[in-house]
Coordinates of C-alpha atoms in Angstrom, one line a residue:
X1 CA -0.2 -0.1 -0.2
X2 CA 1.2 3.3 -0.9
X3 CA 0.1 6.2 2.1
X4 CA -0.5 9.5 1.1
X5 CA 1.7 11.9 2.4
X6 CA 1.1 13.2 5.7
X7 CA 0.5 17.0 6.2
X8 CA 3.1 19.0 7.2
X9 CA 4.4 21.7 8.8
X10 CA 3.5 24.9 6.5
X11 CA 6.2 25.2 3.8
X12 CA 7.2 28.8 3.4
X13 CA 7.3 29.3 -0.4
X14 CA 10.7 30.8 -1.5
X15 CA 10.3 34.4 -2.9
X16 CA 12.6 35.4 -5.5
X17 CA 14.4 38.5 -5.2
X18 CA 15.0 38.5 -8.9
X19 CA 15.2 36.7 -12.5
X20 CA 14.8 33.1 -12.2
X21 CA 18.0 31.6 -14.5
X22 CA 17.7 27.4 -14.4
X23 CA 17.4 24.3 -16.2
X24 CA 15.3 21.7 -14.5
X25 CA 15.3 18.0 -15.1
X26 CA 11.4 17.2 -15.0
X27 CA 10.9 13.6 -14.4
X28 CA 8.9 11.3 -15.9
X29 CA 5.2 11.6 -17.4
X30 CA 2.7 10.1 -15.4
X31 CA 0.1 9.9 -17.7
X32 CA 2.6 7.9 -20.1
X33 CA 4.5 6.1 -17.3
X34 CA 0.9 4.6 -16.2
X35 CA -0.4 4.0 -19.9
X36 CA 2.6 2.1 -20.4
X37 CA 2.4 0.1 -17.3
X38 CA -1.1 -1.1 -18.3
X39 CA -0.3 -1.7 -21.9
X40 CA 3.0 -3.6 -20.8
X41 CA 1.0 -6.1 -18.4
X42 CA -1.6 -6.8 -21.0
X43 CA 1.2 -7.6 -23.3
X44 CA 2.2 -11.2 -25.3
X45 CA 5.9 -10.4 -24.1
X46 CA 8.0 -8.9 -21.7
X47 CA 8.5 -5.2 -22.3
X48 CA 11.0 -2.4 -20.5
X49 CA 9.8 0.9 -18.8
X50 CA 12.8 3.1 -19.0
X51 CA 12.7 6.7 -17.3
X52 CA 9.4 6.0 -15.2
X53 CA 8.1 8.4 -13.2
X54 CA 8.2 7.6 -9.8
X55 CA 5.5 9.1 -7.5
X56 CA 2.9 8.3 -5.8
X57 CA 0.5 7.7 -8.7
X58 CA 3.1 5.3 -10.3
X59 CA 3.8 3.5 -7.4
X60 CA -0.4 3.0 -6.7
X61 CA -0.2 1.8 -10.4
X62 CA 2.7 -1.0 -10.3
X63 CA 1.5 -2.0 -7.3
X64 CA -2.3 -3.0 -8.3
X65 CA -1.0 -4.9 -11.2
X66 CA 1.6 -6.9 -8.9
X67 CA -1.5 -7.7 -6.6
X68 CA -3.0 -8.9 -9.8
X69 CA -0.3 -11.3 -10.9
X70 CA 1.9 -9.2 -12.7
X71 CA 5.5 -9.1 -12.8
X72 CA 7.3 -5.4 -12.5
X73 CA 11.1 -5.7 -11.8
X74 CA 12.8 -2.1 -11.1
X75 CA 16.6 -1.4 -11.9
X76 CA 17.9 2.1 -10.4
X77 CA 21.3 3.9 -11.6
X78 CA 23.2 5.0 -9.2
X79 CA 24.3 7.6 -11.6
X80 CA 21.5 9.6 -12.1
X81 CA 21.2 13.0 -10.8
X82 CA 17.4 13.5 -11.8
X83 CA 14.6 13.7 -9.9
X84 CA 12.0 11.3 -10.3
X85 CA 13.8 8.2 -10.7
X86 CA 14.9 9.1 -14.3
X87 CA 17.8 6.4 -13.7
X88 CA 15.3 4.1 -13.5
X89 CA 14.0 1.2 -15.3
X90 CA 11.0 -1.0 -15.0
X91 CA 11.2 -4.7 -16.9
X92 CA 7.1 -5.6 -16.9
X93 CA 6.5 -9.3 -17.1
X94 CA 2.8 -10.2 -18.4
X95 CA 1.0 -13.2 -16.4
X96 CA -2.2 -15.0 -16.3
X97 CA -4.0 -12.0 -14.5
X98 CA -6.1 -13.6 -11.3
X99 CA -7.6 -13.0 -7.7
X100 CA -8.5 -12.8 -5.3
X101 CA -6.5 -9.3 -4.7
X102 CA -7.3 -5.8 -3.1
X103 CA -5.7 -2.7 -5.4
X104 CA -5.5 0.7 -3.2
X105 CA -6.1 3.6 -5.7
X106 CA -5.3 6.2 -3.6
X107 CA -6.4 9.4 -5.0
X108 CA -5.3 8.6 -8.5
X109 CA -7.8 8.8 -11.6
X110 CA -5.8 6.6 -13.7
X111 CA -5.6 3.8 -11.7
X112 CA -9.5 3.6 -10.3
X113 CA -10.5 4.0 -14.3
X114 CA -8.0 2.2 -15.8
X115 CA -7.9 -1.2 -13.8
X116 CA -11.6 -2.1 -13.5
X117 CA -11.4 -3.4 -17.1
X118 CA -7.7 -5.1 -16.9
X119 CA -9.5 -6.3 -13.5
X120 CA -12.5 -7.9 -15.7
X121 CA -10.0 -10.2 -17.6
X122 CA -8.3 -11.2 -14.5
X123 CA -9.3 -14.8 -12.7
X124 CA -11.1 -14.0 -9.7
X125 CA -12.6 -11.2 -7.3
X126 CA -10.7 -7.8 -7.6
X127 CA -11.4 -5.5 -4.9
X128 CA -10.9 -1.3 -5.4
X129 CA -10.6 1.1 -2.7
X130 CA -8.6 4.2 -1.9
X131 CA -8.9 7.7 -0.1
X132 CA -11.9 9.2 1.1
X133 CA -12.1 11.8 -1.9
X134 CA -11.4 8.7 -4.5
X135 CA -15.2 7.5 -3.3
X136 CA -16.5 11.3 -4.8
X137 CA -14.8 11.1 -8.3
X138 CA -17.1 9.9 -10.7
X139 CA -16.4 6.1 -12.2
X140 CA -20.3 5.3 -13.2
X141 CA -19.2 5.7 -16.8
X142 CA -16.2 2.5 -16.5
X143 CA -18.5 0.8 -14.6
X144 CA -21.9 0.9 -16.2
X145 CA -19.8 0.4 -19.7
X146 CA -18.0 -2.3 -18.2
X147 CA -21.8 -4.5 -17.4
X148 CA -22.8 -3.5 -21.1
X149 CA -19.6 -5.5 -22.3
X150 CA -20.3 -8.6 -19.8
X151 CA -18.2 -7.8 -16.6
X152 CA -20.1 -8.5 -13.2
X153 CA -19.2 -5.5 -10.6
X154 CA -20.6 -5.3 -7.2
X155 CA -21.1 -1.6 -5.8
X156 CA -23.9 -1.1 -4.1
X157 CA -25.5 1.1 -6.8
X158 CA -23.2 3.9 -6.2
X159 CA -21.3 4.3 -9.3
X160 CA -17.9 4.8 -7.5
X161 CA -15.7 3.1 -5.1
X162 CA -15.3 1.4 -3.1
X163 CA -16.2 -2.1 -5.4
X164 CA -15.4 -5.5 -6.4
X165 CA -14.8 -6.4 -9.9
X166 CA -15.6 -10.6 -10.2
X167 CA -13.0 -11.3 -13.3
X168 CA -14.2 -14.1 -15.2
X169 CA -10.5 -14.6 -17.0
X170 CA -12.3 -12.9 -20.4
X171 CA -14.5 -10.0 -21.4
X172 CA -16.8 -10.7 -24.2
X173 CA -16.8 -6.8 -25.5
X174 CA -18.3 -5.3 -28.6
X175 CA -20.1 -1.8 -28.6
X176 CA -20.8 0.4 -25.9
X177 CA -22.2 3.8 -25.5
X178 CA -20.9 6.2 -22.6
X179 CA -20.9 9.9 -21.6
X180 CA -17.4 10.9 -20.9
X181 CA -17.7 14.4 -20.2
X182 CA -16.9 14.1 -16.7
X183 CA -13.8 12.6 -17.7
X184 CA -11.9 11.4 -20.6
X185 CA -9.9 8.6 -18.7
X186 CA -13.7 6.6 -19.3
X187 CA -13.0 6.1 -22.7
X188 CA -9.1 5.4 -22.1
X189 CA -9.8 3.0 -20.0
X190 CA -11.8 0.9 -22.1
X191 CA -9.8 1.3 -25.1
X192 CA -6.4 0.3 -23.3
X193 CA -7.9 -3.1 -22.7
X194 CA -9.9 -3.1 -25.4
X195 CA -7.8 -5.4 -27.3
X196 CA -7.9 -8.3 -25.0
X197 CA -11.6 -8.2 -25.2
X198 CA -13.2 -11.0 -27.3
X199 CA -14.7 -8.7 -29.7
X200 CA -12.8 -5.6 -28.7
X201 CA -14.5 -2.9 -28.4
X202 CA -16.3 0.1 -30.1
X203 CA -17.0 3.0 -27.5
X204 CA -19.3 5.8 -28.5
X205 CA -19.2 9.0 -26.3
X206 CA -22.7 10.2 -26.5
X207 CA -22.6 13.0 -24.1
X208 CA -22.1 17.0 -24.7
X209 CA -18.3 18.1 -24.8
X210 CA -15.5 15.9 -24.1
X211 CA -12.7 17.4 -21.8
X212 CA -9.0 16.4 -21.9
X213 CA -8.7 15.0 -25.5
X214 CA -5.2 15.3 -25.8
X215 CA -5.1 12.4 -23.3
X216 CA -7.7 9.8 -25.7
X217 CA -4.9 10.9 -28.6
X218 CA -2.0 9.8 -26.2
X219 CA -4.0 6.7 -25.7
X220 CA -4.6 6.0 -29.3
X221 CA -1.2 6.6 -30.1
X222 CA 0.3 4.3 -27.5
X223 CA -1.7 1.5 -28.0
X224 CA -0.9 1.8 -32.3
X225 CA 2.9 2.2 -30.8
X226 CA 2.3 -1.6 -29.2
X227 CA 0.3 -3.4 -32.5
X228 CA -3.2 -2.6 -31.8
X229 CA -4.9 -1.5 -34.8
X230 CA -7.5 1.6 -33.9
X231 CA -9.9 3.6 -35.7
X232 CA -10.4 7.2 -34.2
X233 CA -12.0 10.8 -35.0
X234 CA -8.4 12.2 -36.5
X235 CA -7.8 9.1 -38.2
X236 CA -10.7 9.8 -40.4
X237 CA -13.0 7.8 -38.4
X238 CA -16.8 8.5 -37.0
X239 CA -16.8 11.7 -34.5
X240 CA -16.4 10.7 -30.7
X241 CA -16.5 6.9 -31.4
X242 CA -13.3 4.6 -30.8
X243 CA -12.9 1.3 -32.3
X244 CA -9.9 -1.3 -31.0
X245 CA -9.5 -4.7 -33.0
X246 CA -9.0 -7.8 -30.7
X247 CA -5.2 -8.8 -31.2
X248 CA -2.1 -9.6 -29.3
X249 CA -0.1 -6.4 -27.9
X250 CA 3.6 -6.2 -28.3
X251 CA 6.0 -5.5 -25.8
X252 CA 8.2 -2.7 -26.2
X253 CA 11.0 -1.0 -25.1
X254 CA 9.6 3.1 -24.3
X255 CA 11.6 6.0 -22.8
X256 CA 8.9 8.1 -21.1
X257 CA 9.0 11.8 -21.7
X258 CA 9.2 14.4 -19.2
X259 CA 6.3 15.4 -17.6
X260 CA 5.6 18.5 -19.2
X261 CA 2.3 19.1 -17.1
X262 CA 4.7 18.9 -13.8
X263 CA 7.5 21.8 -16.3
X264 CA 4.3 24.2 -15.5
X265 CA 5.3 26.0 -12.7
X266 CA 9.1 26.2 -13.6
X267 CA 7.8 27.6 -16.8
X268 CA 5.8 29.9 -14.5
X269 CA 8.5 31.3 -12.5
X270 CA 10.6 32.2 -15.6
X271 CA 7.5 34.3 -16.8
X272 CA 6.8 36.0 -13.7
X273 CA 10.1 36.8 -12.4
X274 CA 11.3 37.8 -16.4
X275 CA 14.0 34.8 -15.8
X276 CA 14.9 31.9 -18.2
X277 CA 14.8 28.4 -17.6
X278 CA 15.1 25.2 -19.7
X279 CA 13.5 22.1 -19.6
X280 CA 15.9 19.4 -21.0
X281 CA 14.6 16.6 -23.7
X282 CA 11.2 18.6 -24.1
X283 CA 10.0 16.0 -26.6
X284 CA 9.2 17.8 -30.6
X285 CA 6.5 15.5 -30.9
X286 CA 4.1 14.6 -28.4
X287 CA 0.3 14.4 -27.4
X288 CA 1.2 15.2 -24.0
X289 CA -1.7 18.2 -23.1
X290 CA 1.5 20.3 -21.2
X291 CA 3.0 20.8 -24.5
X292 CA 0.4 23.9 -25.0
X293 CA 2.2 25.7 -22.2
X294 CA 4.5 27.0 -24.8
X295 CA 1.2 28.8 -26.7
X296 CA -0.5 29.7 -23.5
X297 CA 3.2 31.3 -21.6
X298 CA 4.1 33.2 -24.8
X299 CA 0.5 34.7 -25.0
X300 CA 0.8 35.7 -21.0
X301 CA 3.9 37.6 -22.1
X302 CA 6.8 35.2 -22.7
X303 CA 9.1 33.6 -25.3
X304 CA 10.1 30.0 -26.2
X305 CA 12.5 28.5 -28.1
X306 CA 12.6 24.7 -28.8
X307 CA 15.9 23.4 -29.8
X308 CA 17.4 19.7 -29.7
X309 CA 18.4 20.0 -25.9
X310 CA 15.4 20.9 -24.6
X311 CA 13.1 23.8 -24.3
X312 CA 14.3 27.5 -23.1
X313 CA 11.0 29.8 -21.8
X314 CA 12.3 33.4 -21.1
X315 CA 9.9 35.9 -18.9
X316 CA 10.1 39.5 -20.6
X317 CA 9.3 41.1 -17.4
X318 CA 5.5 42.0 -18.0
X319 CA 2.9 39.2 -17.2
X320 CA -0.3 39.8 -19.3
X321 CA -4.2 38.2 -18.6
X322 CA -5.4 35.9 -21.2
X323 CA -8.7 34.7 -22.7
X324 CA -8.3 31.2 -23.0
X325 CA -10.4 27.9 -23.4
X326 CA -8.2 25.2 -21.3
X327 CA -11.3 22.3 -21.8
X328 CA -8.5 20.4 -23.8
X329 CA -5.6 21.0 -21.3
X330 CA -7.8 21.4 -17.8
X331 CA -4.7 20.2 -15.4
X332 CA -3.2 23.2 -16.8
X333 CA -5.7 25.6 -14.8
X334 CA -4.6 25.9 -11.7
X335 CA -0.6 27.0 -12.7
X336 CA -1.9 29.3 -15.5
X337 CA -4.5 30.8 -12.4
X338 CA -1.8 31.4 -10.6
X339 CA 0.4 33.3 -12.9
X340 CA -3.1 35.1 -13.9
X341 CA -3.3 36.5 -10.3
X342 CA -0.1 38.1 -11.2
X343 CA -0.3 39.5 -14.5
X344 CA -1.5 43.4 -15.4
X345 CA -4.6 42.6 -16.5
X346 CA -7.5 39.9 -16.3
X347 CA -8.3 36.8 -17.3
X348 CA -10.8 34.3 -18.2
X349 CA -10.2 30.7 -17.9
X350 CA -13.0 28.6 -19.6
X351 CA -13.9 25.3 -20.6
X352 CA -13.0 23.5 -17.1
X353 CA -16.4 22.8 -15.2
X354 CA -15.3 19.2 -15.0
X355 CA -12.4 20.5 -12.6
X356 CA -14.8 20.7 -10.0
X357 CA -14.5 16.7 -10.1
X358 CA -10.9 16.7 -9.7
X359 CA -8.8 15.6 -7.0
X360 CA -10.5 18.6 -5.0
X361 CA -12.9 20.9 -6.8
X362 CA -10.4 22.9 -8.5
X363 CA -12.3 25.7 -9.1
X364 CA -13.7 26.7 -5.8
X365 CA -10.1 26.2 -4.0
X366 CA -8.6 28.5 -6.6
X367 CA -11.3 31.1 -6.1
X368 CA -10.9 30.4 -2.0
X369 CA -7.3 30.7 -2.0
X370 CA -6.4 33.3 -4.0
X371 CA -8.8 35.7 -3.0
X372 CA -7.9 35.2 0.6
X373 CA -4.2 36.6 -0.3
X374 CA -6.1 39.7 -1.4
X375 CA -7.0 38.5 -4.9
X376 CA -10.5 38.7 -7.3
X377 CA -11.3 35.9 -8.6
X378 CA -14.8 34.7 -9.1
X379 CA -16.6 31.7 -10.7
X380 CA -18.6 31.1 -13.8
X381 CA -20.5 28.4 -14.8
X382 CA -17.1 26.7 -16.7
X383 CA -14.6 28.6 -15.3
X384 CA -12.8 31.4 -13.4
X385 CA -12.6 35.4 -14.2
X386 CA -9.5 36.5 -12.6
X387 CA -8.6 40.1 -11.8
X388 CA -5.5 40.9 -10.9
X389 CA -4.9 42.9 -7.2
X390 CA -1.9 43.1 -4.9
X391 CA -1.5 40.2 -2.8
X392 CA -0.2 39.5 0.5
X393 CA 1.3 36.7 2.9
X394 CA -0.9 34.1 3.9
X395 CA -1.8 30.1 3.9
X396 CA -2.6 28.6 1.0
X397 CA -4.2 25.6 1.6
X398 CA -3.9 22.7 -0.8
X399 CA -6.5 20.1 0.1
X400 CA -4.3 17.1 -0.8
X401 CA -3.9 18.4 -4.6
X402 CA -0.8 18.6 -6.0
X403 CA -1.5 21.1 -8.4
X404 CA -3.1 23.7 -5.8
X405 CA 0.1 23.3 -4.2
X406 CA 2.6 24.1 -7.2
X407 CA 0.0 27.0 -7.8
X408 CA 1.2 28.5 -4.4
X409 CA 4.1 28.1 -4.9
X410 CA 4.1 30.3 -8.1
X411 CA 2.2 33.1 -6.6
X412 CA 4.9 32.9 -3.5
X413 CA 7.7 33.7 -6.3
X414 CA 5.8 37.1 -6.1
X415 CA 4.5 37.5 -2.6
X416 CA 6.5 37.3 0.3
X417 CA 5.4 35.2 3.0
X418 CA 3.0 32.5 1.5
X419 CA 3.2 29.3 3.7
X420 CA 1.9 26.6 1.4
X421 CA -0.2 23.6 3.7
X422 CA 1.0 19.9 3.1
X423 CA 3.5 20.6 -0.1
X424 CA 4.0 17.3 0.3
X425 CA 0.8 16.5 -1.7
X426 CA 3.0 17.0 -5.1
X427 CA 4.7 13.6 -4.3
X428 CA 1.4 12.8 -6.3
X429 CA 2.9 13.5 -9.8
X430 CA 6.2 15.5 -8.6
X431 CA 8.3 13.8 -6.7
X432 CA 10.9 16.0 -4.7
X433 CA 8.7 19.2 -5.8
X434 CA 10.1 21.3 -2.7
X435 CA 14.1 20.4 -3.8
X436 CA 13.7 21.0 -7.4
X437 CA 12.1 24.5 -6.5
X438 CA 14.5 25.7 -4.3
X439 CA 17.6 24.1 -6.5
X440 CA 16.0 26.5 -9.1
X441 CA 16.4 29.3 -7.7
X442 CA 19.8 28.8 -6.3
X443 CA 18.9 28.1 -3.2

């Protein structure tokens, strides 16, 4: 079991007395690592993950797969100086999935949503449980879809955790309709295991807007990379419909990209201090939503250059407000809101109503915490309106949400006396954040 980081004493967010000038090695992508673990576990042969992220969410995923019988061997290079296990390699040894087993999902959306379809392929009951907040996060899209596809699930009618999947060793699969407007992970969950279903799977989204489409594109690209046949809207298929053909998945040797969303606070540091930050190994082509930071933060006053070495981002000394739809990249909202609170003009962040169902209600949390530091933020139906005001010292609460903690740290660069509650919650996806942050500042 991987415990949730315990709340610690209030962390004094470092104040930047001048322009930042640093190179920051960002650990691997959580989204890529956890998808790769699932696909490797379902493959017909062993595979490797190199430079995976080693954080609470990924350790929960690895632990869950081990509980169902998958072998995951870890090696560590003592020469690595990069946080988050960049010198690591994980060898994944697929095996017959089985139970009984208990899976701790923590508060990881990828674990609680991606693994019930895997459990339906196991031979025996798999129980899923997690942190108290995980009980409040939507899971009905996956549960209802799996039942249509032939799975037996006990959830006492809640449509949420805790639950037990009674795996029968196989699943019929076939067509299914779901409303994924509350989480794109509902779609990804079914696609990832789809090649192992007897009839494959056809997922049809029937709701209104579908958030975080780049994450579905990431799922599709990674499936194709291990040999799966996938029809998707982006490849000329029917809108809002994804089809996965049944077939064996190949083991592969994958090097995990840096987590571009976790690069956000470091790029923001360059923007708000008028400094420069280099993120090595930024990919020239990626499906990670964080790649859009290049566009967003450039519009807010910075400039960037993508070289063979990585991404160099430079602040101009001015921070401008922005009117932006973040529906596809909702996870960037806390960091964008923090920068917007320090801008020279108002901002409107739109398309992110679904953030009310994330690790915490991020829209309410951002509004409360920025306003308690003297800000002027109001919630809208689908986002935030931020009018910059002079901010002052105070406590920035995190609600056990890693992106709230990094948002508070961004504000602390420009506002002396900000203290972050439970900065250890960043271990969910960004291990050693406090050390990375102070290292960036030369402390």
